[in-house]
N, CA and C of each residue as an Amber inpcrd file, in Angstrom:
protein
   204
   5.2650000  -0.0720000  -0.3440000   3.9940000   0.1550000   0.3050000
   4.1870000   1.0790000   1.5060000   5.2480000   0.8150000   2.2640000
   5.5160000   1.6700000   3.4230000   5.8390000   3.0920000   2.9740000
   6.6080000   3.2260000   1.9000000   6.9410000   4.5430000   1.3710000
   5.6670000   5.2480000   0.9060000   4.7880000   4.5230000   0.2560000
   3.5220000   5.1020000  -0.1860000   2.6990000   5.6150000   0.9810000
   2.6540000   4.8610000   2.0670000   1.9130000   5.2940000   3.2520000
   2.5460000   6.5370000   3.8630000   3.8760000   6.5720000   3.9040000
   4.5660000   7.7460000   4.4450000   4.2510000   8.9840000   3.6100000
   4.2990000   8.8340000   2.2920000   3.9480000   9.9510000   1.4220000
   2.5080000  10.3910000   1.6640000   1.6120000   9.4500000   1.8690000
   0.2190000   9.7990000   2.1370000   0.0830000  10.6380000   3.3900000
   0.7920000  10.2520000   4.4400000   0.7420000  11.0230000   5.6860000
   1.3290000  12.4210000   5.5010000   2.2280000  12.5700000   4.5370000
   2.8360000  13.8710000   4.2630000   2.0190000  14.7060000   3.2750000
   0.9230000  14.1310000   2.7800000   0.0900000  14.8470000   1.8250000
   0.6170000  14.8270000   0.4070000   1.5270000  13.9230000   0.1210000
   2.1280000  13.8230000  -1.2160000   1.4260000  12.7110000  -1.9980000
   0.1990000  13.0090000  -2.4140000  -0.6850000  12.0190000  -3.0230000
  -0.0830000  11.3510000  -4.2570000   0.4340000  12.1160000  -5.1840000
   0.9690000  11.5230000  -6.4130000   2.1820000  10.6440000  -6.1220000
   3.0560000  11.0900000  -5.2240000   4.2110000  10.2740000  -4.8580000
   3.7660000   8.9630000  -4.2130000   2.7300000   9.0360000  -3.3920000
   2.2130000   7.8260000  -2.7420000   1.6890000   6.8390000  -3.7760000
   0.9090000   7.3320000  -4.7040000   0.3510000   6.4530000  -5.7390000
   1.4590000   5.8480000  -6.5900000   2.4700000   6.6340000  -6.9240000
   3.5990000   6.1330000  -7.7130000   4.3420000   5.0380000  -6.9470000
   4.5710000   5.2480000  -5.6580000   5.2760000   4.2560000  -4.8400000
   4.4950000   2.9480000  -4.7690000   3.1880000   3.0340000  -4.6090000
   2.3690000   1.8190000  -4.5290000   2.3300000   1.1170000  -5.8800000
   2.2180000   1.8790000  -6.9590000   2.2430000   1.2680000  -8.2920000
   3.5620000   0.5260000  -8.5150000   4.6530000   1.1380000  -8.0820000
   5.9760000   0.5000000  -8.2380000   6.0540000  -0.7790000  -7.4080000
   5.5520000  -0.7230000  -6.1810000   5.5430000  -1.9150000  -5.3290000
   4.7250000  -3.0240000  -5.9840000   3.5750000  -2.6720000  -6.5380000
   2.7440000  -3.6640000  -7.2170000   3.4500000  -4.2320000  -8.4450000
   4.1380000  -3.3650000  -9.2050000   4.8860000  -3.8330000 -10.3790000
   5.9860000  -4.8180000  -9.9800000   6.7070000  -4.4980000  -8.9150000
   7.7720000  -5.3910000  -8.4470000   7.2150000  -6.7350000  -7.9990000
   6.0690000  -6.7170000  -7.3320000   5.4420000  -7.9710000  -6.9080000
   5.0350000  -8.7910000  -8.1400000   4.5010000  -8.1320000  -9.1460000
   4.0920000  -8.8380000 -10.3630000   5.3030000  -9.4460000 -11.0730000
   6.4060000  -8.6990000 -11.1370000   7.6290000  -9.2070000 -11.7650000
   8.1710000 -10.4170000 -11.0240000   7.9310000 -10.4550000  -9.7190000
   8.3990000 -11.5780000  -8.9060000   7.4440000 -12.7760000  -8.9980000
   6.3520000 -12.5960000  -9.7460000   5.4130000 -13.6920000  -9.9280000
   4.3340000 -13.7820000  -8.8640000   4.1890000 -12.7390000  -8.0720000
   3.1720000 -12.7140000  -7.0320000   1.9070000 -12.1000000  -7.5960000
   0.7850000 -12.7720000  -7.4210000  -0.4710000 -12.2830000  -7.9840000
  -1.1360000 -11.2280000  -7.1210000  -0.9360000 -11.2910000  -5.8190000
  -1.6050000 -10.3090000  -4.9650000  -0.7860000  -9.0240000  -4.8820000
  -1.4940000  -7.9150000  -4.7150000  -0.8410000  -6.6240000  -4.5390000
  -1.6200000  -5.8330000  -3.4910000  -1.2370000  -4.5990000  -3.2710000
  -1.8470000  -3.8050000  -2.2040000  -3.3480000  -3.6390000  -2.4160000
  -3.8100000  -3.7470000  -3.6320000  -5.2270000  -3.6030000  -3.9320000
  -6.0000000  -4.9040000  -3.8080000  -5.3260000  -5.9930000  -3.4780000
  -5.9380000  -7.3110000  -3.3610000  -6.3820000  -7.5440000  -1.9160000
  -7.6300000  -7.9680000  -1.7050000  -8.0910000  -8.1800000  -0.3320000
  -7.2000000  -9.1130000   0.4880000  -6.5500000 -10.0710000  -0.1430000
  -5.7350000 -11.0190000   0.5890000  -4.3000000 -10.5820000   0.8130000
  -3.9520000  -9.3480000   0.4420000  -2.5790000  -8.8710000   0.5710000
  -2.1200000  -9.0060000   2.0180000  -0.9000000  -9.5080000   2.2040000
  -0.3790000  -9.8490000   3.5170000  -0.4800000  -8.7650000   4.5760000
  -0.3210000  -7.5100000   4.2000000  -0.3940000  -6.4370000   5.1860000
  -1.7920000  -6.3290000   5.7820000  -2.8080000  -6.6600000   5.0070000
  -4.1780000  -6.5020000   5.5010000  -4.6190000  -7.7050000   6.3170000
  -3.8380000  -8.7680000   6.3230000  -4.1310000  -9.9560000   7.1360000
  -3.2810000  -9.9160000   8.3970000  -3.6350000 -10.7200000   9.3250000
  -2.7810000 -10.9130000  10.4970000  -2.7580000  -9.7420000  11.4490000
  -1.7970000  -9.7730000  12.3220000  -1.7800000  -8.8110000  13.4060000
  -0.6760000  -7.7880000  13.3420000  -0.3230000  -7.3200000  12.1600000
   0.7110000  -6.2870000  12.0870000   0.2530000  -5.0530000  12.8590000
   1.0030000  -4.6370000  13.8590000   0.5720000  -3.4850000  14.6420000
   0.5140000  -2.1950000  13.8380000   1.3320000  -2.0960000  12.7930000
   1.3480000  -0.8700000  11.9970000   0.3020000  -0.8680000  10.8830000
  -0.4880000  -1.9210000  10.8020000  -1.4540000  -2.0500000   9.7090000
  -2.3820000  -0.8380000   9.6150000  -2.9150000  -0.3810000  10.7300000
  -3.8390000   0.7570000  10.6890000  -3.1470000   2.0370000  10.2480000
  -1.8890000   2.2200000  10.6530000  -1.1320000   3.3920000  10.2380000
  -0.8450000   3.3450000   8.7380000  -0.5110000   2.1660000   8.2390000
  -0.2940000   2.0040000   6.7970000  -1.5670000   2.3070000   6.0270000
  -2.6510000   1.6960000   6.4730000  -3.9380000   1.8930000   5.7990000
  -4.3110000   3.3790000   5.7930000  -4.1480000   4.0590000   6.9130000
  -4.5120000   5.4730000   7.0070000  -3.6900000   6.3200000   6.0370000
  -2.3930000   6.0560000   5.9520000  -1.5490000   6.8170000   5.0360000
  -1.9440000   6.6170000   3.5930000  -2.2110000   5.3670000   3.2280000
  -2.5970000   5.0740000   1.8470000  -3.9660000   5.6520000   1.5220000
  -4.8840000   5.5930000   2.4860000  -6.2120000   6.1740000   2.2580000
  -6.1260000   7.6850000   2.0900000  -5.2720000   8.3490000   2.8750000
  -5.0810000   9.7980000   2.7400000  -4.5950000  10.1500000   1.3430000
  -3.8390000   9.2500000   0.7480000  -3.3030000   9.4800000  -0.5960000
  -4.2920000   9.0900000  -1.6800000  -5.4270000   8.5270000  -1.2950000
  -6.4360000   8.1420000  -2.2840000  -6.1470000   6.8210000  -2.9680000
  -5.2560000   6.0090000  -2.3840000  -4.9310000   4.7030000  -2.9600000
  -6.0770000   3.7430000  -2.6750000  -6.5180000   3.0340000  -3.7070000
  -7.5700000   2.0280000  -3.5500000  -6.9640000   0.8090000  -2.8790000
  -7.5640000   0.3870000  -1.7700000  -7.0080000  -0.7160000  -0.9880000
  -7.8760000  -1.9530000  -1.0520000  -7.2340000  -3.0900000  -0.7990000
  -7.9740000  -4.3370000  -0.6600000  -8.6570000  -4.3560000   0.6930000
  -9.6470000  -5.2230000   0.8390000 -10.3520000  -5.3530000   2.1110000
  -9.5950000  -6.2390000   3.0590000 -10.1000000  -6.3570000   4.2410000
  -9.4380000  -7.2000000   5.2430000  -9.9490000  -8.5890000   5.2250000
């Protein structure tokens, strides 16, 4: 997810989407139901100071995000 956000800030949209898809696949393989597109995803909850920077990078890449 962090790599996807970094790619988004660099304007590398396809790389960002690929990184997020891979992160979601790994979470699914680990048996986790939530992913970056799920409103309850851990990054979108709580007080992570980098949350807005992550969200901005992913949005720049056109990644569909979960709500807060």
